[in-house]
mmCIF file of C-alpha atoms in Angstrom:
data_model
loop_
_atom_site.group_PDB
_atom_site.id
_atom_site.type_symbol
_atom_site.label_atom_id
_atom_site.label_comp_id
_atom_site.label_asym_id
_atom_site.label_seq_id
_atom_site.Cartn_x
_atom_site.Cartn_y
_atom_site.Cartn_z
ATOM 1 C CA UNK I 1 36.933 -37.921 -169.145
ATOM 2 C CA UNK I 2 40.766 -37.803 -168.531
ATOM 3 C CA UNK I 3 43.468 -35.962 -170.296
ATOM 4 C CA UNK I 4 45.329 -38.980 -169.739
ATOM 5 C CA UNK I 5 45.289 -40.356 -173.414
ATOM 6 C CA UNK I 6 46.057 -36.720 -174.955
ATOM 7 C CA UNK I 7 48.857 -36.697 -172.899
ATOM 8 C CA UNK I 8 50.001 -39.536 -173.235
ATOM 9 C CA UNK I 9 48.427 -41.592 -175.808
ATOM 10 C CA UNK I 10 51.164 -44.307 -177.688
ATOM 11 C CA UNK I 11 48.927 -43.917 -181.031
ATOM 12 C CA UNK I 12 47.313 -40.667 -180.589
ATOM 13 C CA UNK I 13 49.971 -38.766 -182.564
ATOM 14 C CA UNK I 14 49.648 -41.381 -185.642
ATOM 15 C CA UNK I 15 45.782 -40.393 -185.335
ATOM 16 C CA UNK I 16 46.256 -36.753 -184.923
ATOM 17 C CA UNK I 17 48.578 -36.632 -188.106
ATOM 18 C CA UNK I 18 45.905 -38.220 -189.875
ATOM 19 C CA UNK I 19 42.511 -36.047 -188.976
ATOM 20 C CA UNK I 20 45.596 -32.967 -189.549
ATOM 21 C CA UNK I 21 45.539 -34.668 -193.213
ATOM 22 C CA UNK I 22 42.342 -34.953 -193.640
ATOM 23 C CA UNK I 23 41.529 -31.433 -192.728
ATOM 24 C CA UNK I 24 43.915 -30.334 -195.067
ATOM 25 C CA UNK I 25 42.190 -32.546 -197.939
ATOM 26 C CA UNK I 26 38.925 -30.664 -196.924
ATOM 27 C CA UNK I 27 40.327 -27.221 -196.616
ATOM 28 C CA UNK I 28 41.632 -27.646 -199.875
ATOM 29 C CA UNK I 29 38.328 -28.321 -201.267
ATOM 30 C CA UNK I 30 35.941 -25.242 -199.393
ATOM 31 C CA UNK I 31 35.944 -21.748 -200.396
ATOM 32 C CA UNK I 32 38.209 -20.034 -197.784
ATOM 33 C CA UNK I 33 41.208 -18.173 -199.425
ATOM 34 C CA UNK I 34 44.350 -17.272 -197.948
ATOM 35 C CA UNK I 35 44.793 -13.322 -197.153
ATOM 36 C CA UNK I 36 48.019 -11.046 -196.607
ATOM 37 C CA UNK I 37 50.402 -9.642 -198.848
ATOM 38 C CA UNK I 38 53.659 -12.498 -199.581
ATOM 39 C CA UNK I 39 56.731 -11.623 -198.301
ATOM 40 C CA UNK I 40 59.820 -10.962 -200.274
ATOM 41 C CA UNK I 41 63.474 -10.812 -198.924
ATOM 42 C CA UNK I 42 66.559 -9.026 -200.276
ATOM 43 C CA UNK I 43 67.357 -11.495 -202.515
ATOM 44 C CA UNK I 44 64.637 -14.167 -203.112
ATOM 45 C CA UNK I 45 61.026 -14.469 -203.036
ATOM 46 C CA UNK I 46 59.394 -15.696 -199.629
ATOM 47 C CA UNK I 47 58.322 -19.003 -199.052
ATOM 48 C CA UNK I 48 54.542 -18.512 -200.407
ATOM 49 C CA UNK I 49 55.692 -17.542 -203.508
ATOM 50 C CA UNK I 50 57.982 -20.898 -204.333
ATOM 51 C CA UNK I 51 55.366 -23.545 -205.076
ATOM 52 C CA UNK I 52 51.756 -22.583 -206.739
ATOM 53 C CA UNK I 53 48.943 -23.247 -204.334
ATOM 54 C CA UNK I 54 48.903 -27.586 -205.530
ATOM 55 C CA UNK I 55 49.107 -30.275 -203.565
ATOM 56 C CA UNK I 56 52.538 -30.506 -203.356
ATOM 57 C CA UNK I 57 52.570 -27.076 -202.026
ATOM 58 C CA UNK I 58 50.192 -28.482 -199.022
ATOM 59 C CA UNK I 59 52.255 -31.205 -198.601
ATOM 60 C CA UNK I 60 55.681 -29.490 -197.990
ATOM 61 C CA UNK I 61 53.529 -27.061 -195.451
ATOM 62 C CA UNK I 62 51.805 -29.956 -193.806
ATOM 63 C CA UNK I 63 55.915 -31.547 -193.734
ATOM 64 C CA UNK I 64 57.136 -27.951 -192.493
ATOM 65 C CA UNK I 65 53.924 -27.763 -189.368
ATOM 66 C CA UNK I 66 54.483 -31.605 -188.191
ATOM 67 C CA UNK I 67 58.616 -30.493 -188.158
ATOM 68 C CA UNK I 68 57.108 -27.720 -185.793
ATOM 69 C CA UNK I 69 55.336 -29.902 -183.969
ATOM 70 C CA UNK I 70 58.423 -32.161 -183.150
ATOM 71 C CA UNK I 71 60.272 -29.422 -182.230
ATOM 72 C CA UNK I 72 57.941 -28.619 -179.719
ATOM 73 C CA UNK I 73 57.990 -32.392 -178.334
ATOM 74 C CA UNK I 74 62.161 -31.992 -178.614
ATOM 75 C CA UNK I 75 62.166 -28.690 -176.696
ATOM 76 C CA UNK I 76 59.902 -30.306 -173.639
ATOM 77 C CA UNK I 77 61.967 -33.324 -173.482
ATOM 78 C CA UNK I 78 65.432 -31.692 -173.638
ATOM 79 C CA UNK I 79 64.937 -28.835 -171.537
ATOM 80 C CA UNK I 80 61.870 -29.787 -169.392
ATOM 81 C CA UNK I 81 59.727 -26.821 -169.554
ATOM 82 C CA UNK I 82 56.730 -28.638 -168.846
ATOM 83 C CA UNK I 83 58.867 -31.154 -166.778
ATOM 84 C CA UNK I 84 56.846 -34.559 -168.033
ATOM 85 C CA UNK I 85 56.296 -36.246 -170.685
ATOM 86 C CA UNK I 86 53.501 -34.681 -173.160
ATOM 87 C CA UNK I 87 51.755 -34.954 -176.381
ATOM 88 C CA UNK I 88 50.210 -32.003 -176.062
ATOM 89 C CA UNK I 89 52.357 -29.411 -177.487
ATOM 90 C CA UNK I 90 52.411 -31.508 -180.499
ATOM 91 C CA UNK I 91 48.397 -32.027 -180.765
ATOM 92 C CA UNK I 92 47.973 -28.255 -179.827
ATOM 93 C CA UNK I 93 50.338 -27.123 -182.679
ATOM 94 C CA UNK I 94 48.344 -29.033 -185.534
ATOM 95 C CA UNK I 95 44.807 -27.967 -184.263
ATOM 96 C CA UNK I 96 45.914 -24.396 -184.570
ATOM 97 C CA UNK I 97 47.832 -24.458 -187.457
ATOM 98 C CA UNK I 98 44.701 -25.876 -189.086
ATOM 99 C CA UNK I 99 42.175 -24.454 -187.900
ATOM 100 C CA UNK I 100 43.388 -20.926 -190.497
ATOM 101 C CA UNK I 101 42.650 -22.171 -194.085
ATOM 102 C CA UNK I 102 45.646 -19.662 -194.944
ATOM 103 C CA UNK I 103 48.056 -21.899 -192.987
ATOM 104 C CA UNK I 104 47.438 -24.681 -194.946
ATOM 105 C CA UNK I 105 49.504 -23.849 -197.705
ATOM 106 C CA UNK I 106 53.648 -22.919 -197.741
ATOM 107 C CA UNK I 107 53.937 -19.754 -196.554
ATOM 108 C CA UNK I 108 56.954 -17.497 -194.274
ATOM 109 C CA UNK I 109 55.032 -17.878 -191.369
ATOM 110 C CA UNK I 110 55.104 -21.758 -190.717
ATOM 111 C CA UNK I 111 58.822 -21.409 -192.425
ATOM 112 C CA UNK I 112 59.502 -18.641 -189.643
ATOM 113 C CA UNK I 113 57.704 -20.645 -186.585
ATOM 114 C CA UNK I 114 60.396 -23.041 -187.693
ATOM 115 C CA UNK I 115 63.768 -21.685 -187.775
ATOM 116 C CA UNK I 116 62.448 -19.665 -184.586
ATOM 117 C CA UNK I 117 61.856 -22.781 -182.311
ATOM 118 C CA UNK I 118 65.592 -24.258 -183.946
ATOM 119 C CA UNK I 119 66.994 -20.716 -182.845
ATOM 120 C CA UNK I 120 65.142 -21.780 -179.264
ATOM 121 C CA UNK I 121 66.893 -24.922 -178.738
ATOM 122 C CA UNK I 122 70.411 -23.103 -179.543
ATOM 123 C CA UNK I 123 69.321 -20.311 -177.133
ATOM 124 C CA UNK I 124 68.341 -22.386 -174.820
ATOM 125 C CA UNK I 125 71.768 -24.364 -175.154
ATOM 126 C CA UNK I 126 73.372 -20.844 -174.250
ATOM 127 C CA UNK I 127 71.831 -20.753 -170.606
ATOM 128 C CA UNK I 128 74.128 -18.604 -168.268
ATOM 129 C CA UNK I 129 76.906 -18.821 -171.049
ATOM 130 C CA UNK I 130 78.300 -15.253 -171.799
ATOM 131 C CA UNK I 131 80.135 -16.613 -174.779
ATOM 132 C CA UNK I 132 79.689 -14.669 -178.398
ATOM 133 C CA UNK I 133 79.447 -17.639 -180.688
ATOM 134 C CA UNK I 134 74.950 -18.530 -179.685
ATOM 135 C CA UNK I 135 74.570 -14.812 -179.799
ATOM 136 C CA UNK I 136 76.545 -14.519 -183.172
ATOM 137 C CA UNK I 137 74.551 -17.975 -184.577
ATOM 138 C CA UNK I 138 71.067 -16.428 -183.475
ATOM 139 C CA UNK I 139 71.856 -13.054 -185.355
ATOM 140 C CA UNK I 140 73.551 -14.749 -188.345
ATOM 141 C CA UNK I 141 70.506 -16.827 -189.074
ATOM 142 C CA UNK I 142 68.117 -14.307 -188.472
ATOM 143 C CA UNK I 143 69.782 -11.995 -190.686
ATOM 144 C CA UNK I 144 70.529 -14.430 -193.319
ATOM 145 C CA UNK I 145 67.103 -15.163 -193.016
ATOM 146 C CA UNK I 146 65.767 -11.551 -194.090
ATOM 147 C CA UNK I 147 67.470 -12.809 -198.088
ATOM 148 C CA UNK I 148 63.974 -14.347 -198.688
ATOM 149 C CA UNK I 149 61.763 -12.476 -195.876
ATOM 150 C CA UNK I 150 62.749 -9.230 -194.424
ATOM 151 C CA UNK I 151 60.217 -9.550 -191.296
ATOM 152 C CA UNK I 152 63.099 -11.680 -190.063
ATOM 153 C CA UNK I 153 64.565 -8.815 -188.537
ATOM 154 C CA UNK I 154 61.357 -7.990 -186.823
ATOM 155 C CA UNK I 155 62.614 -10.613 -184.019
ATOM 156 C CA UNK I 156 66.061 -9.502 -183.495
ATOM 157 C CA UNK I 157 64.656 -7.378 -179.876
ATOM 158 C CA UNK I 158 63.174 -10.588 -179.187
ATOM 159 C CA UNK I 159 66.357 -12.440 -178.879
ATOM 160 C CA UNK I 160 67.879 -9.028 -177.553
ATOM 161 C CA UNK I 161 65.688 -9.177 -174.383
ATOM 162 C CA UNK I 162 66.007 -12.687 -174.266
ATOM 163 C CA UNK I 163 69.421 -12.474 -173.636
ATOM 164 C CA UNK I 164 68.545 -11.117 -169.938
ATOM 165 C CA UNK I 165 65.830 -13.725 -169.723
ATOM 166 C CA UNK I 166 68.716 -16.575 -170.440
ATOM 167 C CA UNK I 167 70.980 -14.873 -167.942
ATOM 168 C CA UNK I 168 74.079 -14.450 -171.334
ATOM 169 C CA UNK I 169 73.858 -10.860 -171.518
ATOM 170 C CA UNK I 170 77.308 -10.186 -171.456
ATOM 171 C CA UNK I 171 79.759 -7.504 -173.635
ATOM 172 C CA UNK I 172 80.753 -10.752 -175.510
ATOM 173 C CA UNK I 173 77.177 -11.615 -176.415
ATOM 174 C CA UNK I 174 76.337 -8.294 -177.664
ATOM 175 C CA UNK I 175 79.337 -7.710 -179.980
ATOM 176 C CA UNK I 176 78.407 -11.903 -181.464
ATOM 177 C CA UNK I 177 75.222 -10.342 -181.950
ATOM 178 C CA UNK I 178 76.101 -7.852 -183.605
ATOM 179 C CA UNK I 179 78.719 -8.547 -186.045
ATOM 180 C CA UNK I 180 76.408 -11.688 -186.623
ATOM 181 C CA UNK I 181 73.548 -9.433 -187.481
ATOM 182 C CA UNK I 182 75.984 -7.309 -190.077
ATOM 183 C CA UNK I 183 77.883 -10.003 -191.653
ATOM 184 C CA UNK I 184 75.595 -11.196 -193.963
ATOM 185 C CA UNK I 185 74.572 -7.873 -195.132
ATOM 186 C CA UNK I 186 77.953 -6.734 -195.126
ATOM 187 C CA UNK I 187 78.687 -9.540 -197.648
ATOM 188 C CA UNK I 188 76.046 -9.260 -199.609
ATOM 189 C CA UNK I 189 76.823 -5.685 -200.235
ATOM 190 C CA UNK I 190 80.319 -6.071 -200.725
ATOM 191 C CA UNK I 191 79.920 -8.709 -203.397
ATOM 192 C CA UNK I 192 77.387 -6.607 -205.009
ATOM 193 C CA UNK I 193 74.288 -8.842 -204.658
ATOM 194 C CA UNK I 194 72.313 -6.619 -202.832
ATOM 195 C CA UNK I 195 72.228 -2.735 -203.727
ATOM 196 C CA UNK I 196 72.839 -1.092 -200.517
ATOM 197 C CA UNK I 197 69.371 0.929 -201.103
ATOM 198 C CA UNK I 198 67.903 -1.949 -200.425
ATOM 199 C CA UNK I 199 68.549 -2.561 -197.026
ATOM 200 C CA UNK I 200 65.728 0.304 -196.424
ATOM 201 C CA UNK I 201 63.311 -2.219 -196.608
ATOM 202 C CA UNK I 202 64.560 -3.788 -193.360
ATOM 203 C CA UNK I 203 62.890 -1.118 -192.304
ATOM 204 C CA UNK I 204 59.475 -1.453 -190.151
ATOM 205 C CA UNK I 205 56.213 -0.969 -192.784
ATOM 206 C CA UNK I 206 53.609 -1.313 -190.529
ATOM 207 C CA UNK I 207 50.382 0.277 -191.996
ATOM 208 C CA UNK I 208 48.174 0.034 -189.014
ATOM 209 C CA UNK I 209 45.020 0.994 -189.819
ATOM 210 C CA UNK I 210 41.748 1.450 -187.655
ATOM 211 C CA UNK I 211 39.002 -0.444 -189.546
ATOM 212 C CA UNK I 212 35.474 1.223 -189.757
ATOM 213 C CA UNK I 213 33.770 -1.972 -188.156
ATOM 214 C CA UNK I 214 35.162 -4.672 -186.194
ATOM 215 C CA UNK I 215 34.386 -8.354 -188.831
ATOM 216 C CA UNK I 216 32.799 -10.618 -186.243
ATOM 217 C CA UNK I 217 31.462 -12.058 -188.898
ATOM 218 C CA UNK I 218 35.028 -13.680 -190.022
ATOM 219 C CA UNK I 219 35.877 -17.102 -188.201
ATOM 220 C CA UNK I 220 39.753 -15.849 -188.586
ATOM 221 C CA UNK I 221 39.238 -12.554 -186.116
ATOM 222 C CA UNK I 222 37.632 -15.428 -183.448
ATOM 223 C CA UNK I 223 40.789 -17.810 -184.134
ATOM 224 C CA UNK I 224 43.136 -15.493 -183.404
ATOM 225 C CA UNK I 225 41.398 -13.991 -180.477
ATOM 226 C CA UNK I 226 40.958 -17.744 -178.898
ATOM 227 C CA UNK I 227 44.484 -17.995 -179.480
ATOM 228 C CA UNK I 228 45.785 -14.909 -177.692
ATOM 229 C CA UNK I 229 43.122 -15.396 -175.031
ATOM 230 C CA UNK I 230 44.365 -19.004 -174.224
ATOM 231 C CA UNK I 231 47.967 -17.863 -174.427
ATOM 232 C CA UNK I 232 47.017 -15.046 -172.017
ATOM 233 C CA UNK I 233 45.561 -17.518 -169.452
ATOM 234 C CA UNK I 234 47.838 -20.354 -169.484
ATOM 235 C CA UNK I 235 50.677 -18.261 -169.620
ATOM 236 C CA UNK I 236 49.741 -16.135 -166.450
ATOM 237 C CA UNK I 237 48.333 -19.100 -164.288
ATOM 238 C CA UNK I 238 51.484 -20.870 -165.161
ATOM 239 C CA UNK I 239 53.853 -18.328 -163.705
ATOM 240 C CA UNK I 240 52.579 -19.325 -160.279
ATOM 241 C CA UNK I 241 53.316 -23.075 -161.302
ATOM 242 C CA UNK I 242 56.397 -22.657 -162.167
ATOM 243 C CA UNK I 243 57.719 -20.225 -159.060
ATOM 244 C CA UNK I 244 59.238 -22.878 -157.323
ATOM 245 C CA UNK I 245 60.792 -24.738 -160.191
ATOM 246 C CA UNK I 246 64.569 -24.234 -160.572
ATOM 247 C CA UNK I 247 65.555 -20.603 -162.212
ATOM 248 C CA UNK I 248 66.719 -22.159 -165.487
ATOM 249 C CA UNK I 249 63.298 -23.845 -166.157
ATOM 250 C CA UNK I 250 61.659 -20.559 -165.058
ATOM 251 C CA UNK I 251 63.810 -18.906 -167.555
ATOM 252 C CA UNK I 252 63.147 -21.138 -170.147
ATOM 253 C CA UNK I 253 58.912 -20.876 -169.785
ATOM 254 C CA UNK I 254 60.008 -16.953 -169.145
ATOM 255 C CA UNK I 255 60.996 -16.565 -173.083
ATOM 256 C CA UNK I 256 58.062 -18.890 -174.068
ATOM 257 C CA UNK I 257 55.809 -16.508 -172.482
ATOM 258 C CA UNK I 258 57.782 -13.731 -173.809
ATOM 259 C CA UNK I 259 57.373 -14.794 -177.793
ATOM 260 C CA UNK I 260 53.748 -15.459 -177.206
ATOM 261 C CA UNK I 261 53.163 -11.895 -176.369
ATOM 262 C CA UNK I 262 55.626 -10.742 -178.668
ATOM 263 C CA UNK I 263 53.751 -12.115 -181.869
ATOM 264 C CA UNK I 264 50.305 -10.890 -180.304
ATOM 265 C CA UNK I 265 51.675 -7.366 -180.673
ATOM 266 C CA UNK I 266 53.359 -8.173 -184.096
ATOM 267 C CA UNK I 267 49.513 -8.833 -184.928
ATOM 268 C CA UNK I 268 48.126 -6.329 -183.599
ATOM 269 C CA UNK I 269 50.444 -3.499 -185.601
ATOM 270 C CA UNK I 270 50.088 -5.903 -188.790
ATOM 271 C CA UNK I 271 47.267 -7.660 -188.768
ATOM 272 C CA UNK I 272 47.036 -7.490 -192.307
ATOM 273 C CA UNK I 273 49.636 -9.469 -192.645
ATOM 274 C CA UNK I 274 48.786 -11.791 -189.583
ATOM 275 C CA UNK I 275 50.065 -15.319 -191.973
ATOM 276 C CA UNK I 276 53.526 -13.734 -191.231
ATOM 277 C CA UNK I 277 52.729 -13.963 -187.605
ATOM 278 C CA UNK I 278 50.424 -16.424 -186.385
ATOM 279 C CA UNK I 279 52.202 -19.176 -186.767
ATOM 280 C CA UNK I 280 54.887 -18.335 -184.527
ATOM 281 C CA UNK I 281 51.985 -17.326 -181.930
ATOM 282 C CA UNK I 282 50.697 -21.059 -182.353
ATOM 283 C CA UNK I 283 53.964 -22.143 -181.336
ATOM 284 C CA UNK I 284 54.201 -20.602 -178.341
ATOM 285 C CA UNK I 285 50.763 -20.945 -177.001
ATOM 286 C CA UNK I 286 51.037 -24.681 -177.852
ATOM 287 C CA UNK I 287 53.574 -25.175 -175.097
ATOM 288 C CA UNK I 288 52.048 -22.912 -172.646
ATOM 289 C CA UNK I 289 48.202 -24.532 -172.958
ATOM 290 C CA UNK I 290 50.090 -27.940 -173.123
ATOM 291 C CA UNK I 291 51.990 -26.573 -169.714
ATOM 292 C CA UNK I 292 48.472 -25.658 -168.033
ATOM 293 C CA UNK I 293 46.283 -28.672 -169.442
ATOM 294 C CA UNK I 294 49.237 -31.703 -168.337
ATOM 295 C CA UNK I 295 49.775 -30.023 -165.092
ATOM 296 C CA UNK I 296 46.128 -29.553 -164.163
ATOM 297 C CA UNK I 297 44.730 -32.397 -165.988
ATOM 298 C CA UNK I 298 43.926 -34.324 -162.974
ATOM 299 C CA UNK I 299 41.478 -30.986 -161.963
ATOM 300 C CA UNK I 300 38.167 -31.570 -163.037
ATOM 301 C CA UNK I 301 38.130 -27.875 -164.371
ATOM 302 C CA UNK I 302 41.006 -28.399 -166.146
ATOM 303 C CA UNK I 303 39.696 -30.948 -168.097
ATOM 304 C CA UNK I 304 36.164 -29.028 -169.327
ATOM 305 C CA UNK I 305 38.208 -26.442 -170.281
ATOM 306 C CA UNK I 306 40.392 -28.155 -172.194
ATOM 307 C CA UNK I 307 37.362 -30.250 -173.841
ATOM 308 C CA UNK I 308 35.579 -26.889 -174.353
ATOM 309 C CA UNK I 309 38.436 -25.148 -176.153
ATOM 310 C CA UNK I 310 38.729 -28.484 -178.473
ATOM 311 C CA UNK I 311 35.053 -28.075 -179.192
ATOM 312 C CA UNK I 312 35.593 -24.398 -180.023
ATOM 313 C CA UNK I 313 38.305 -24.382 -182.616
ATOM 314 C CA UNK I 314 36.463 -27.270 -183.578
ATOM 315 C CA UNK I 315 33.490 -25.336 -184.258
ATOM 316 C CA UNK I 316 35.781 -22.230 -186.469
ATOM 317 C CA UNK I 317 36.723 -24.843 -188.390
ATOM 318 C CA UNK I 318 33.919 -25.812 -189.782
ATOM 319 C CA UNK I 319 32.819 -21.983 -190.106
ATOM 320 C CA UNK I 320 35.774 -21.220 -191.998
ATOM 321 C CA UNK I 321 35.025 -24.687 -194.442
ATOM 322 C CA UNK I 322 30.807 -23.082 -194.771
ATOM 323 C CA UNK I 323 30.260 -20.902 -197.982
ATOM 324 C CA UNK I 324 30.855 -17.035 -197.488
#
């Protein structure tokens, strides 16, 4: 069967929003709990802790992961990373968001996955541009962002490195960055709103631990696995792809391959706190499957995989919706 629909479907968005609704409905209804520790910021609680897990709250997450998803669509069509038109990222994004039970209600990580694919569009905006003002914007927000979760800050390397990867590594860019990084902290300190022991917590807490046996038994280890796995593989056959394209797309697939591995590791060190993170892993491994499946779809391989993969989160779905 073709890919040609998924791609490119009219309806199969409306559709896709609607099984993402029902899933939600059922979710709602099984025995799977969410896991992790909330996050809190400097200032304010995090996102998990504004609404009680309701309805509501599942509605303003289900509002916050289809935003995500048309992101996704608007960062494709703007900047051509995938360079045609595609559904994919879009359908990819929902599937993974709800395949986790845990990602089904309001929490920083779908608020983070976000603000970090707006930041993407700015940074992309910012290609070859050695001016301070993206660099200042990208470190503001981030910053700002650590008021309600500190694990904001875990992304400001990210951005750093991506600053070679978007060729605007420039003296310029680094002092935007960093007075945009300090000003909000500098503010908040000066007006007395946040003690200046405080800041301490921006600190990395990573409690990696090694745990005495490995829960194969838990449909969440296999999701995330899957995730990384496809990630890994669409990522790396894509760079060959993508050689001959023009140096600004490569960049641009360059930083989406680049965040994808960057939450992986944030994972790994916290993976008791993976909500935080998987999201934003989602994200990125929507665009690069989307990248691998529209380009290859024609490829008879390329199409059982991609059917396969369906079948398989598929499949962890309905593990995570069983009894435990």
């Amino acid at each position: 069967m073709s890919l040609k629909l998924f791609i490119s479907g009219k309806y199969l968005s409306v559709g896709w929003i609607i099984l993402y609704l029902a899933g939600i409905y059922l979710t709602g209804h099984s025995t799977a709990q969410p896991t992790g520790e909330p996050c809190t910021g400097l200032l304010a609680p995090g996102a998990g802790q504004w609404f009680a897990p309701t309805l509501l709250n599942r509605l303003l997450n289900a509002l916050f992961v289809l935003v995500g998803g048309v992101l996704l669509l608007r960062i494709n069509n703007r900047f051509s990373l995938i360079q045609r038109h595609t559904l994919l990222p879009f359908l990819f994004f929902l599937l993974f968001e709800l395949v986790s039970p845990s990602l089904t209600l309001l929490g920083d990580g779908n608020v983070t996955a976000v603000v970090l694919l707006l930041l993407c569009i700015l940074f992309f905006h910012a290609y070859q541009s050695e001016k301070a003002q993206p660099a200042f914007l990208i470190m503001f927000t981030l910053a700002l962002c650590t008021l309600f979760c500190t694990r904001y800050i875990y992304y400001v390397p990210l951005f750093l490195i991506g600053f070679a990867q978007m060729r605007c590594l420039s003296i310029k860019s680094l002092l935007g960055a960093l007075v945009g990084l300090i000003t909000p902290f500098w503010i908040g300190v000066g007006l007395d709103w946040i003690p200046a022991s405080q800041l301490t917590r921006l600190l990395p807490d990573f409690a990696p631990s090694i745990p005495q046996s490995i829960p194969y038994d838990n449909p969440q280890l296999w999701i995330v696995v899957l995730t990384a796995l496809l990630g890994l593989f669409s990522g790396t056959t894509m760079l060959y792809s993508t050689f001959n394209e023009k140096r600004q797309i490569r960049a641009y697939n360059g930083f989406t391959n680049l965040l994808s591995v960057y939450a992986a590791l944030l994972l790994i060190v916290d993976y008791r706190n993976y909500t935080l993170y998987l999201p934003v892993l989602n994200a990125a491994v929507a665009m690069q499957a989307a990248s691998f499946f529209t380009n290859n779809g024609g490829k008879k391989p390329a199409v059982i995989s991609f059917y396969l993969v369906l079948t398989l989160y598929i499949a962890l779905f309905i593990w995570n919706l069983l009894p435990a």
